[in-house]
Amino acid sequence: MAEYAANGETPEVLFWVGCAGSFDQRAQKITRAFTQILDKVGIKFAILGKEEMCTGDPARRAGNEFLFQMMAYNNIATLNGYGIKKVVTICPHCFNIFKNEYPALGGNYEVMHHTTFLQQLINDGKVKLKDGGAFKGKKITYHDSCYLGRGNGIYEAPREVLQAFDTELIEMKRCRSNGMCCGAGGAQMFKEEEPGATRINFERAEQALETGATIIAANCPFCTTMLTDGVKNKEKEDSVKVMDIAEMVAMSI
Amino acid sequence: MHLVQQILFIILAVTAIYLFSKKVIEMRRNILLGRDEDLNDNKGQRWKNMVLLALGQKKMFKRPTPAILHLFVYAGFIIINVEILEIFLDGALGMHRLFAPMLGGLYAFLIGFFEILAALVLIGCVIFLIRRNITKVKRLTMKELDGWPRNDANLILVTEVILMSLFLIMNTADQALQGQVGAEHYSTTDPFWITAHFKNIFSGLSVPALIAIERVCWWLHIIGVFAFLNYLPYSKHFHILLAFPNAYYSKLMPQGEMKNMPVIQNEVLYMMEPDKAPPTPTEPAEHKNFGAKDVTDLSWKNLLDAYSCTECGRCTSVCPANMTGKKLSPRKIMMDTRDRLEEVGNNINTNKEFKPDGKQLINDYITVEELRACTSCQACVEECPVMIDPLSIIIQLRRSLVMDDSNAPQEWNLMFGNIENNMAPWKFSSDDRDAWVNG
Ligand code: SF4
Ligand code: SF4
């Protein structure tokens, strides 16, 4: 972004990578897949790079409002400083924060989750999926993340992207507004689960495996990690893959 | 004799209504012990929510079987109250079936309709009893309901069965009495739809015996109704009233959105830009805690939620933490909040004002382990048929743990430290934030 600003240009959209997309090795693949698509379509996008900071979501949901407010203050100052208007992100937690929680603090941006962004690119004909691509005839199930689904009511956009593949979408018993959490939200990602009978991600991965799908499509880097671990726990990692929708699209163009 | 009945009835009615109002005023006071929260925006949407969610029970229909049975009981309960109006006036004025002469043929139609509803209520309640006690639906038989909550649920169902039976027996005796010598007081109507078919079961009985049956049922029924009225506020069944305001005041913002804390927002602002700070910092006067330790730190809407909870356990049955054996149960969060609020209320009743009792909502009712298990997935919020938000309470209690007591698990403290120093929840240098470009 600093480069754009130095040249006096404005990008079409700011890609907010998020902490997982930036640092987590598995999630970095999602980041790269999404930027591949953006490059291919020829969208001028920027990233904040080293200036991006955690949105403060895990701190806020753990109860640490101070830390959240500090992160929010700094991020909003950076974004407003660059005059950012449009943001796209691959993380539903960042998306929720931008859409719902930064406006009260002076951060008003048009924000899109990458699955909605991809759906629009497909609808506008800007992204064309190869006929009979890598997913032709495969059984796919889709896991609604809490903060895209229940949190913000986005259930259809990611499904429409999946339907653009020549595949069979099999819903889990718990889907859409009744979807079950992967276990990462509310800052659980950053601590051991409380004592219980099993892990939440094991339970959810089992539900996904029950559909007989060979691909579990996700829209969140944390869900992807959680479900991958859950699939490993059932020793199904060779036959069943957990993939972000962006990775699937990137493989098919 | 009539006069005695009339006087007795009036004493009974006045006492019942007085006691009920007193308790309701007390509950209102308890709810207002909570923090202020202005929920009067967007009235149009709020009315719509109330009509759809409370009156229309929209969310119930996610689970059709209980929804239909519940609709029987609920519609029956509401509509039969029209008949209670007549019973009430009869009692107060010493009349019998006051409306019968006025309404003519319509009267028997209405009573017939009420009888069908009464029968549906009866069937509904019996099936509900079976679901609770014989087929043992999981969410209705969980351990957290042991003791009073379980008895409460069964007691109400049994009471409804008894009340409806009394109503039907009363009408049957009335049908048998009509047109008999010595029962001139019993005005003749068209046959009632259900009880007219059963009046032969009383065929051998004398007129005085029939009158006795009719009167006893009438009295037991109305005493039951008054008792029920006064029992409601002590029971989860108060939701039949509170579901309405609770739907009206329910959260209108997206479920994913968390309430902002302007106090802390400003504190951070003044820290970053000291010139913006007001010359004398305005202390938040009453409530010193950042989060909530006790019910009085919660908002009044949280407390209204607690009184509105039906203890149905839909929230708990979809809670990922609870499903995987964690201690957290959103239903228990609501029940604990209500229990503690009642305790605080009783404390105020006894001592005129709240006398510290060394207890609070956190630890004495809700444990830290429960609070820490929540993933903020909002499944409980989505599922609740009366628009309760258990997550809001959980988050406020968590805020108190972290900000007032610095009580967070070690891993969270590390995460906080990382966010503060490395701008990410993990221990990576922010210089590497764009390293993925080279991957
Ligand atoms: S938000 Fe928390 S309490 Fe509610 S269902 Fe999800 S994990 Fe359970
Ligand atoms: S909070 Fe709602 S869903 Fe949960 S038990 Fe109470 S009424 Fe039922």
PDB file of C-alpha atoms in Angstrom, chain A residues 11-251:
ATOM      1  CA  PRO A  11      -5.722   0.502  -5.703  1.00  0.00           C
ATOM      2  CA  GLU A  12      -9.202  -0.851  -6.512  1.00  0.00           C
ATOM      3  CA  VAL A  13      -9.323  -2.726  -3.277  1.00  0.00           C
ATOM      4  CA  LEU A  14      -7.264  -3.341  -0.189  1.00  0.00           C
ATOM      5  CA  PHE A  15      -6.666  -7.003   0.516  1.00  0.00           C
ATOM      6  CA  TRP A  16      -6.693  -7.465   4.281  1.00  0.00           C
ATOM      7  CA  VAL A  17      -4.697 -10.644   4.730  1.00  0.00           C
ATOM      8  CA  GLY A  18      -5.250 -11.197   8.433  1.00  0.00           C
ATOM      9  CA  CYS A  19      -2.875 -12.820  10.902  1.00  0.00           C
ATOM     10  CA  ALA A  20      -3.590 -16.404   9.911  1.00  0.00           C
ATOM     11  CA  GLY A  21      -3.256 -15.632   6.223  1.00  0.00           C
ATOM     12  CA  SER A  22       0.024 -13.875   6.917  1.00  0.00           C
ATOM     13  CA  PHE A  23       1.765 -16.226   9.308  1.00  0.00           C
ATOM     14  CA  ASP A  24       0.119 -19.623   9.386  1.00  0.00           C
ATOM     15  CA  GLN A  25       1.731 -21.909   6.829  1.00  0.00           C
ATOM     16  CA  ARG A  26      -1.480 -23.627   5.854  1.00  0.00           C
ATOM     17  CA  ALA A  27      -3.364 -20.343   5.601  1.00  0.00           C
ATOM     18  CA  GLN A  28      -0.605 -18.713   3.562  1.00  0.00           C
ATOM     19  CA  LYS A  29      -1.616 -21.070   0.772  1.00  0.00           C
ATOM     20  CA  ILE A  30      -5.103 -19.576   0.859  1.00  0.00           C
ATOM     21  CA  THR A  31      -3.615 -16.097   0.715  1.00  0.00           C
ATOM     22  CA  ARG A  32      -1.485 -16.994  -2.274  1.00  0.00           C
ATOM     23  CA  ALA A  33      -4.388 -18.708  -4.026  1.00  0.00           C
ATOM     24  CA  PHE A  34      -6.557 -15.635  -3.602  1.00  0.00           C
ATOM     25  CA  THR A  35      -3.868 -13.255  -4.876  1.00  0.00           C
ATOM     26  CA  GLN A  36      -3.326 -15.538  -7.882  1.00  0.00           C
ATOM     27  CA  ILE A  37      -6.975 -15.080  -8.759  1.00  0.00           C
ATOM     28  CA  LEU A  38      -6.785 -11.326  -8.270  1.00  0.00           C
ATOM     29  CA  ASP A  39      -3.690 -11.166 -10.484  1.00  0.00           C
ATOM     30  CA  LYS A  40      -5.261 -13.315 -13.148  1.00  0.00           C
ATOM     31  CA  VAL A  41      -8.366 -11.146 -13.291  1.00  0.00           C
ATOM     32  CA  GLY A  42      -6.159  -8.073 -13.352  1.00  0.00           C
ATOM     33  CA  ILE A  43      -7.491  -6.416 -10.235  1.00  0.00           C
ATOM     34  CA  LYS A  44      -5.284  -3.695  -8.831  1.00  0.00           C
ATOM     35  CA  PHE A  45      -5.053  -4.552  -5.171  1.00  0.00           C
ATOM     36  CA  ALA A  46      -2.825  -3.512  -2.320  1.00  0.00           C
ATOM     37  CA  ILE A  47      -1.849  -5.017   0.999  1.00  0.00           C
ATOM     38  CA  LEU A  48      -0.778  -3.123   4.073  1.00  0.00           C
ATOM     39  CA  GLY A  49       2.174  -5.450   4.465  1.00  0.00           C
ATOM     40  CA  LYS A  50       4.111  -4.797   7.654  1.00  0.00           C
ATOM     41  CA  GLU A  51       1.642  -2.074   8.583  1.00  0.00           C
ATOM     42  CA  GLU A  52      -1.229  -4.513   8.986  1.00  0.00           C
ATOM     43  CA  MET A  53      -1.994  -5.488  12.570  1.00  0.00           C
ATOM     44  CA  CYS A  54      -4.300  -7.968  14.259  1.00  0.00           C
ATOM     45  CA  THR A  55      -7.853  -6.555  14.200  1.00  0.00           C
ATOM     46  CA  GLY A  56      -8.113  -7.373  17.891  1.00  0.00           C
ATOM     47  CA  ASP A  57     -10.860  -9.964  17.417  1.00  0.00           C
ATOM     48  CA  PRO A  58      -9.400 -12.708  19.628  1.00  0.00           C
ATOM     49  CA  ALA A  59      -8.576 -10.165  22.333  1.00  0.00           C
ATOM     50  CA  ARG A  60     -12.096  -8.732  22.309  1.00  0.00           C
ATOM     51  CA  ARG A  61     -13.769 -12.106  22.425  1.00  0.00           C
ATOM     52  CA  ALA A  62     -11.496 -13.294  25.196  1.00  0.00           C
ATOM     53  CA  GLY A  63     -12.659 -10.270  27.195  1.00  0.00           C
ATOM     54  CA  ASN A  64      -9.697  -7.954  26.685  1.00  0.00           C
ATOM     55  CA  GLU A  65     -11.481  -4.869  25.427  1.00  0.00           C
ATOM     56  CA  PHE A  66      -8.487  -2.605  26.086  1.00  0.00           C
ATOM     57  CA  LEU A  67      -6.267  -4.481  23.724  1.00  0.00           C
ATOM     58  CA  PHE A  68      -8.997  -4.644  21.117  1.00  0.00           C
ATOM     59  CA  GLN A  69      -9.551  -0.906  21.284  1.00  0.00           C
ATOM     60  CA  MET A  70      -5.819  -0.292  20.934  1.00  0.00           C
ATOM     61  CA  MET A  71      -5.541  -2.470  17.857  1.00  0.00           C
ATOM     62  CA  ALA A  72      -8.668  -0.944  16.394  1.00  0.00           C
ATOM     63  CA  TYR A  73      -7.374   2.549  16.987  1.00  0.00           C
ATOM     64  CA  ASN A  74      -4.101   1.816  15.194  1.00  0.00           C
ATOM     65  CA  ASN A  75      -5.636  -0.062  12.281  1.00  0.00           C
ATOM     66  CA  ILE A  76      -8.287   2.567  11.676  1.00  0.00           C
ATOM     67  CA  ALA A  77      -5.639   5.294  11.809  1.00  0.00           C
ATOM     68  CA  THR A  78      -3.582   3.452   9.168  1.00  0.00           C
ATOM     69  CA  LEU A  79      -6.537   2.725   6.885  1.00  0.00           C
ATOM     70  CA  ASN A  80      -8.013   6.195   7.152  1.00  0.00           C
ATOM     71  CA  GLY A  81      -4.555   7.637   6.620  1.00  0.00           C
ATOM     72  CA  TYR A  82      -4.424   5.912   3.221  1.00  0.00           C
ATOM     73  CA  GLY A  83      -8.009   6.868   2.506  1.00  0.00           C
ATOM     74  CA  ILE A  84      -9.038   3.231   2.086  1.00  0.00           C
ATOM     75  CA  LYS A  85     -12.644   2.734   0.991  1.00  0.00           C
ATOM     76  CA  LYS A  86     -12.881  -0.881  -0.062  1.00  0.00           C
ATOM     77  CA  VAL A  87     -11.529  -3.917   1.752  1.00  0.00           C
ATOM     78  CA  VAL A  88     -11.617  -7.604   0.928  1.00  0.00           C
ATOM     79  CA  THR A  89     -10.463 -10.259   3.376  1.00  0.00           C
ATOM     80  CA  ILE A  90     -10.096 -14.024   3.480  1.00  0.00           C
ATOM     81  CA  CYS A  91     -11.003 -14.216   7.154  1.00  0.00           C
ATOM     82  CA  PRO A  92     -14.607 -14.058   8.376  1.00  0.00           C
ATOM     83  CA  HIS A  93     -13.470 -12.788  11.776  1.00  0.00           C
ATOM     84  CA  CYS A  94     -11.686  -9.820  10.213  1.00  0.00           C
ATOM     85  CA  PHE A  95     -14.701  -9.365   7.920  1.00  0.00           C
ATOM     86  CA  ASN A  96     -17.071  -9.203  10.882  1.00  0.00           C
ATOM     87  CA  ILE A  97     -14.879  -6.721  12.716  1.00  0.00           C
ATOM     88  CA  PHE A  98     -14.632  -4.453   9.675  1.00  0.00           C
ATOM     89  CA  LYS A  99     -18.286  -4.694   8.794  1.00  0.00           C
ATOM     90  CA  ASN A 100     -19.811  -4.442  12.253  1.00  0.00           C
ATOM     91  CA  GLU A 101     -17.366  -3.291  14.883  1.00  0.00           C
ATOM     92  CA  TYR A 102     -14.993  -0.732  13.362  1.00  0.00           C
ATOM     93  CA  PRO A 103     -17.724   1.664  12.173  1.00  0.00           C
ATOM     94  CA  ALA A 104     -18.585   2.611  15.756  1.00  0.00           C
ATOM     95  CA  LEU A 105     -14.922   3.510  16.203  1.00  0.00           C
ATOM     96  CA  GLY A 106     -14.636   5.666  13.109  1.00  0.00           C
ATOM     97  CA  GLY A 107     -13.589   3.021  10.592  1.00  0.00           C
ATOM     98  CA  ASN A 108     -16.106   2.951   7.765  1.00  0.00           C
ATOM     99  CA  TYR A 109     -15.205   0.786   4.794  1.00  0.00           C
ATOM    100  CA  GLU A 110     -17.029  -1.217   2.231  1.00  0.00           C
ATOM    101  CA  VAL A 111     -15.900  -4.682   3.180  1.00  0.00           C
ATOM    102  CA  MET A 112     -16.343  -7.984   1.433  1.00  0.00           C
ATOM    103  CA  HIS A 113     -15.487 -11.498   2.364  1.00  0.00           C
ATOM    104  CA  HIS A 114     -13.490 -13.214  -0.337  1.00  0.00           C
ATOM    105  CA  THR A 115     -16.232 -15.757  -1.058  1.00  0.00           C
ATOM    106  CA  THR A 116     -18.693 -12.970  -1.910  1.00  0.00           C
ATOM    107  CA  PHE A 117     -15.967 -11.299  -3.931  1.00  0.00           C
ATOM    108  CA  LEU A 118     -15.334 -14.504  -5.869  1.00  0.00           C
ATOM    109  CA  GLN A 119     -19.030 -15.062  -6.419  1.00  0.00           C
ATOM    110  CA  GLN A 120     -19.314 -11.618  -7.968  1.00  0.00           C
ATOM    111  CA  LEU A 121     -16.288 -12.210 -10.188  1.00  0.00           C
ATOM    112  CA  ILE A 122     -17.865 -15.440 -11.399  1.00  0.00           C
ATOM    113  CA  ASN A 123     -21.273 -13.804 -11.938  1.00  0.00           C
ATOM    114  CA  ASP A 124     -19.675 -10.961 -13.862  1.00  0.00           C
ATOM    115  CA  GLY A 125     -17.872 -13.465 -16.042  1.00  0.00           C
ATOM    116  CA  LYS A 126     -14.502 -12.173 -14.927  1.00  0.00           C
ATOM    117  CA  VAL A 127     -13.548 -15.518 -13.501  1.00  0.00           C
ATOM    118  CA  LYS A 128     -14.294 -18.484 -15.726  1.00  0.00           C
ATOM    119  CA  LEU A 129     -13.898 -21.926 -14.247  1.00  0.00           C
ATOM    120  CA  LYS A 130     -12.395 -24.558 -16.522  1.00  0.00           C
ATOM    121  CA  ASP A 131     -14.868 -27.116 -17.742  1.00  0.00           C
ATOM    122  CA  GLY A 132     -14.315 -30.422 -16.054  1.00  0.00           C
ATOM    123  CA  GLY A 133     -11.720 -28.966 -13.723  1.00  0.00           C
ATOM    124  CA  ALA A 134     -10.054 -30.680 -10.818  1.00  0.00           C
ATOM    125  CA  PHE A 135     -13.361 -31.100  -8.981  1.00  0.00           C
ATOM    126  CA  LYS A 136     -15.542 -32.568 -11.695  1.00  0.00           C
ATOM    127  CA  GLY A 137     -17.842 -35.197 -10.273  1.00  0.00           C
ATOM    128  CA  LYS A 138     -16.345 -34.976  -6.788  1.00  0.00           C
ATOM    129  CA  LYS A 139     -18.527 -34.885  -3.740  1.00  0.00           C
ATOM    130  CA  ILE A 140     -18.120 -31.678  -1.790  1.00  0.00           C
ATOM    131  CA  THR A 141     -19.527 -30.589   1.515  1.00  0.00           C
ATOM    132  CA  TYR A 142     -19.438 -27.031   2.789  1.00  0.00           C
ATOM    133  CA  HIS A 143     -18.770 -25.860   6.323  1.00  0.00           C
ATOM    134  CA  ASP A 144     -20.407 -22.535   7.280  1.00  0.00           C
ATOM    135  CA  SER A 145     -18.104 -20.499   9.488  1.00  0.00           C
ATOM    136  CA  CYS A 146     -19.916 -18.889  12.427  1.00  0.00           C
ATOM    137  CA  TYR A 147     -18.951 -15.325  11.615  1.00  0.00           C
ATOM    138  CA  LEU A 148     -19.836 -15.471   7.940  1.00  0.00           C
ATOM    139  CA  GLY A 149     -23.011 -17.512   8.426  1.00  0.00           C
ATOM    140  CA  ARG A 150     -24.868 -16.840  11.651  1.00  0.00           C
ATOM    141  CA  GLY A 151     -22.813 -13.754  12.399  1.00  0.00           C
ATOM    142  CA  ASN A 152     -23.590 -11.989   9.139  1.00  0.00           C
ATOM    143  CA  GLY A 153     -26.150 -14.099   7.348  1.00  0.00           C
ATOM    144  CA  ILE A 154     -23.975 -14.984   4.352  1.00  0.00           C
ATOM    145  CA  TYR A 155     -24.924 -18.521   3.386  1.00  0.00           C
ATOM    146  CA  GLU A 156     -25.543 -18.408  -0.337  1.00  0.00           C
ATOM    147  CA  ALA A 157     -22.540 -16.624  -1.884  1.00  0.00           C
ATOM    148  CA  PRO A 158     -20.032 -19.368  -1.041  1.00  0.00           C
ATOM    149  CA  ARG A 159     -22.512 -22.044  -2.117  1.00  0.00           C
ATOM    150  CA  GLU A 160     -23.004 -20.308  -5.435  1.00  0.00           C
ATOM    151  CA  VAL A 161     -19.259 -20.411  -6.011  1.00  0.00           C
ATOM    152  CA  LEU A 162     -19.257 -24.132  -5.252  1.00  0.00           C
ATOM    153  CA  GLN A 163     -22.151 -24.727  -7.602  1.00  0.00           C
ATOM    154  CA  ALA A 164     -20.117 -23.168 -10.388  1.00  0.00           C
ATOM    155  CA  PHE A 165     -17.871 -26.233 -10.186  1.00  0.00           C
ATOM    156  CA  ASP A 166     -19.205 -29.278 -11.870  1.00  0.00           C
ATOM    157  CA  THR A 167     -19.722 -31.059  -8.576  1.00  0.00           C
ATOM    158  CA  GLU A 168     -22.205 -32.446  -6.169  1.00  0.00           C
ATOM    159  CA  LEU A 169     -22.707 -30.369  -3.024  1.00  0.00           C
ATOM    160  CA  ILE A 170     -23.833 -32.495  -0.103  1.00  0.00           C
ATOM    161  CA  GLU A 171     -25.007 -30.602   2.952  1.00  0.00           C
ATOM    162  CA  MET A 172     -24.195 -31.739   6.436  1.00  0.00           C
ATOM    163  CA  LYS A 173     -27.126 -32.250   8.785  1.00  0.00           C
ATOM    164  CA  ARG A 174     -26.092 -29.113  10.579  1.00  0.00           C
ATOM    165  CA  CYS A 175     -25.662 -26.434   7.979  1.00  0.00           C
ATOM    166  CA  ARG A 176     -26.490 -22.809   7.324  1.00  0.00           C
ATOM    167  CA  SER A 177     -27.931 -21.102  10.417  1.00  0.00           C
ATOM    168  CA  ASN A 178     -27.746 -24.383  12.285  1.00  0.00           C
ATOM    169  CA  GLY A 179     -24.130 -24.989  11.274  1.00  0.00           C
ATOM    170  CA  MET A 180     -21.810 -26.199  13.996  1.00  0.00           C
ATOM    171  CA  CYS A 181     -18.719 -24.290  15.027  1.00  0.00           C
ATOM    172  CA  CYS A 182     -15.260 -25.694  14.208  1.00  0.00           C
ATOM    173  CA  GLY A 183     -14.126 -24.852  17.726  1.00  0.00           C
ATOM    174  CA  ALA A 184     -11.711 -22.014  16.965  1.00  0.00           C
ATOM    175  CA  GLY A 185     -13.830 -18.917  17.601  1.00  0.00           C
ATOM    176  CA  GLY A 186     -14.025 -16.859  20.755  1.00  0.00           C
ATOM    177  CA  ALA A 187     -10.222 -17.053  21.073  1.00  0.00           C
ATOM    178  CA  GLN A 188     -10.384 -20.842  21.574  1.00  0.00           C
ATOM    179  CA  MET A 189      -7.827 -21.146  18.750  1.00  0.00           C
ATOM    180  CA  PHE A 190      -5.230 -19.775  21.111  1.00  0.00           C
ATOM    181  CA  LYS A 191      -5.739 -22.061  24.058  1.00  0.00           C
ATOM    182  CA  GLU A 192      -6.320 -25.659  24.979  1.00  0.00           C
ATOM    183  CA  GLU A 193     -10.003 -26.659  25.033  1.00  0.00           C
ATOM    184  CA  GLU A 194     -11.670 -26.945  28.414  1.00  0.00           C
ATOM    185  CA  PRO A 195     -12.005 -30.517  29.680  1.00  0.00           C
ATOM    186  CA  GLY A 196     -14.700 -32.490  27.898  1.00  0.00           C
ATOM    187  CA  ALA A 197     -15.565 -35.739  26.186  1.00  0.00           C
ATOM    188  CA  THR A 198     -14.098 -34.869  22.804  1.00  0.00           C
ATOM    189  CA  ARG A 199     -12.834 -31.903  20.824  1.00  0.00           C
ATOM    190  CA  ILE A 200     -15.195 -29.670  18.917  1.00  0.00           C
ATOM    191  CA  ASN A 201     -13.183 -29.939  15.691  1.00  0.00           C
ATOM    192  CA  PHE A 202     -13.180 -33.751  15.938  1.00  0.00           C
ATOM    193  CA  GLU A 203     -16.950 -33.747  16.263  1.00  0.00           C
ATOM    194  CA  ARG A 204     -17.451 -31.336  13.366  1.00  0.00           C
ATOM    195  CA  ALA A 205     -14.995 -33.156  11.113  1.00  0.00           C
ATOM    196  CA  GLU A 206     -16.887 -36.386  11.802  1.00  0.00           C
ATOM    197  CA  GLN A 207     -20.110 -34.731  10.704  1.00  0.00           C
ATOM    198  CA  ALA A 208     -18.390 -33.629   7.517  1.00  0.00           C
ATOM    199  CA  LEU A 209     -16.969 -37.093   6.889  1.00  0.00           C
ATOM    200  CA  GLU A 210     -20.399 -38.667   7.370  1.00  0.00           C
ATOM    201  CA  THR A 211     -21.551 -36.972   4.164  1.00  0.00           C
ATOM    202  CA  GLY A 212     -19.105 -39.091   2.200  1.00  0.00           C
ATOM    203  CA  ALA A 213     -17.615 -35.996   0.613  1.00  0.00           C
ATOM    204  CA  THR A 214     -13.979 -36.067  -0.451  1.00  0.00           C
ATOM    205  CA  ILE A 215     -13.595 -32.305  -0.266  1.00  0.00           C
ATOM    206  CA  ILE A 216     -14.590 -30.225   2.727  1.00  0.00           C
ATOM    207  CA  ALA A 217     -14.895 -26.643   1.531  1.00  0.00           C
ATOM    208  CA  ALA A 218     -14.318 -23.865   4.055  1.00  0.00           C
ATOM    209  CA  ASN A 219     -14.225 -20.084   4.027  1.00  0.00           C
ATOM    210  CA  CYS A 220     -12.054 -19.368   7.043  1.00  0.00           C
ATOM    211  CA  PRO A 221      -8.364 -20.068   7.709  1.00  0.00           C
ATOM    212  CA  PHE A 222      -9.138 -21.133  11.279  1.00  0.00           C
ATOM    213  CA  CYS A 223     -11.899 -23.530  10.243  1.00  0.00           C
ATOM    214  CA  THR A 224      -9.529 -24.970   7.637  1.00  0.00           C
ATOM    215  CA  THR A 225      -6.926 -25.710  10.280  1.00  0.00           C
ATOM    216  CA  MET A 226      -9.428 -27.084  12.760  1.00  0.00           C
ATOM    217  CA  LEU A 227     -11.156 -29.348  10.274  1.00  0.00           C
ATOM    218  CA  THR A 228      -7.861 -30.569   8.842  1.00  0.00           C
ATOM    219  CA  ASP A 229      -6.862 -31.689  12.327  1.00  0.00           C
ATOM    220  CA  GLY A 230     -10.261 -33.309  12.752  1.00  0.00           C
ATOM    221  CA  VAL A 231      -9.882 -35.250   9.510  1.00  0.00           C
ATOM    222  CA  LYS A 232      -6.392 -36.367  10.575  1.00  0.00           C
ATOM    223  CA  ASN A 233      -7.812 -37.585  13.839  1.00  0.00           C
ATOM    224  CA  LYS A 234     -10.008 -39.972  11.831  1.00  0.00           C
ATOM    225  CA  GLU A 235      -7.002 -40.865   9.672  1.00  0.00           C
ATOM    226  CA  LYS A 236      -8.801 -39.784   6.567  1.00  0.00           C
ATOM    227  CA  GLU A 237      -6.305 -37.158   5.451  1.00  0.00           C
ATOM    228  CA  ASP A 238      -5.299 -39.167   2.382  1.00  0.00           C
ATOM    229  CA  SER A 239      -8.783 -39.449   0.949  1.00  0.00           C
ATOM    230  CA  VAL A 240     -10.454 -36.268   2.199  1.00  0.00           C
ATOM    231  CA  LYS A 241      -9.103 -32.766   1.734  1.00  0.00           C
ATOM    232  CA  VAL A 242     -10.100 -29.610   3.553  1.00  0.00           C
ATOM    233  CA  MET A 243      -9.812 -26.659   1.187  1.00  0.00           C
ATOM    234  CA  ASP A 244     -10.649 -23.016   1.198  1.00  0.00           C
ATOM    235  CA  ILE A 245     -12.998 -21.941  -1.589  1.00  0.00           C
ATOM    236  CA  ALA A 246     -10.305 -19.595  -2.912  1.00  0.00           C
ATOM    237  CA  GLU A 247      -7.905 -22.503  -3.311  1.00  0.00           C
ATOM    238  CA  MET A 248     -10.526 -24.432  -5.232  1.00  0.00           C
ATOM    239  CA  VAL A 249     -11.166 -21.518  -7.557  1.00  0.00           C
ATOM    240  CA  ALA A 250      -7.444 -20.903  -8.067  1.00  0.00           C
ATOM    241  CA  MET A 251      -7.010 -24.549  -9.104  1.00  0.00           C
TER     242      MET A 251
END
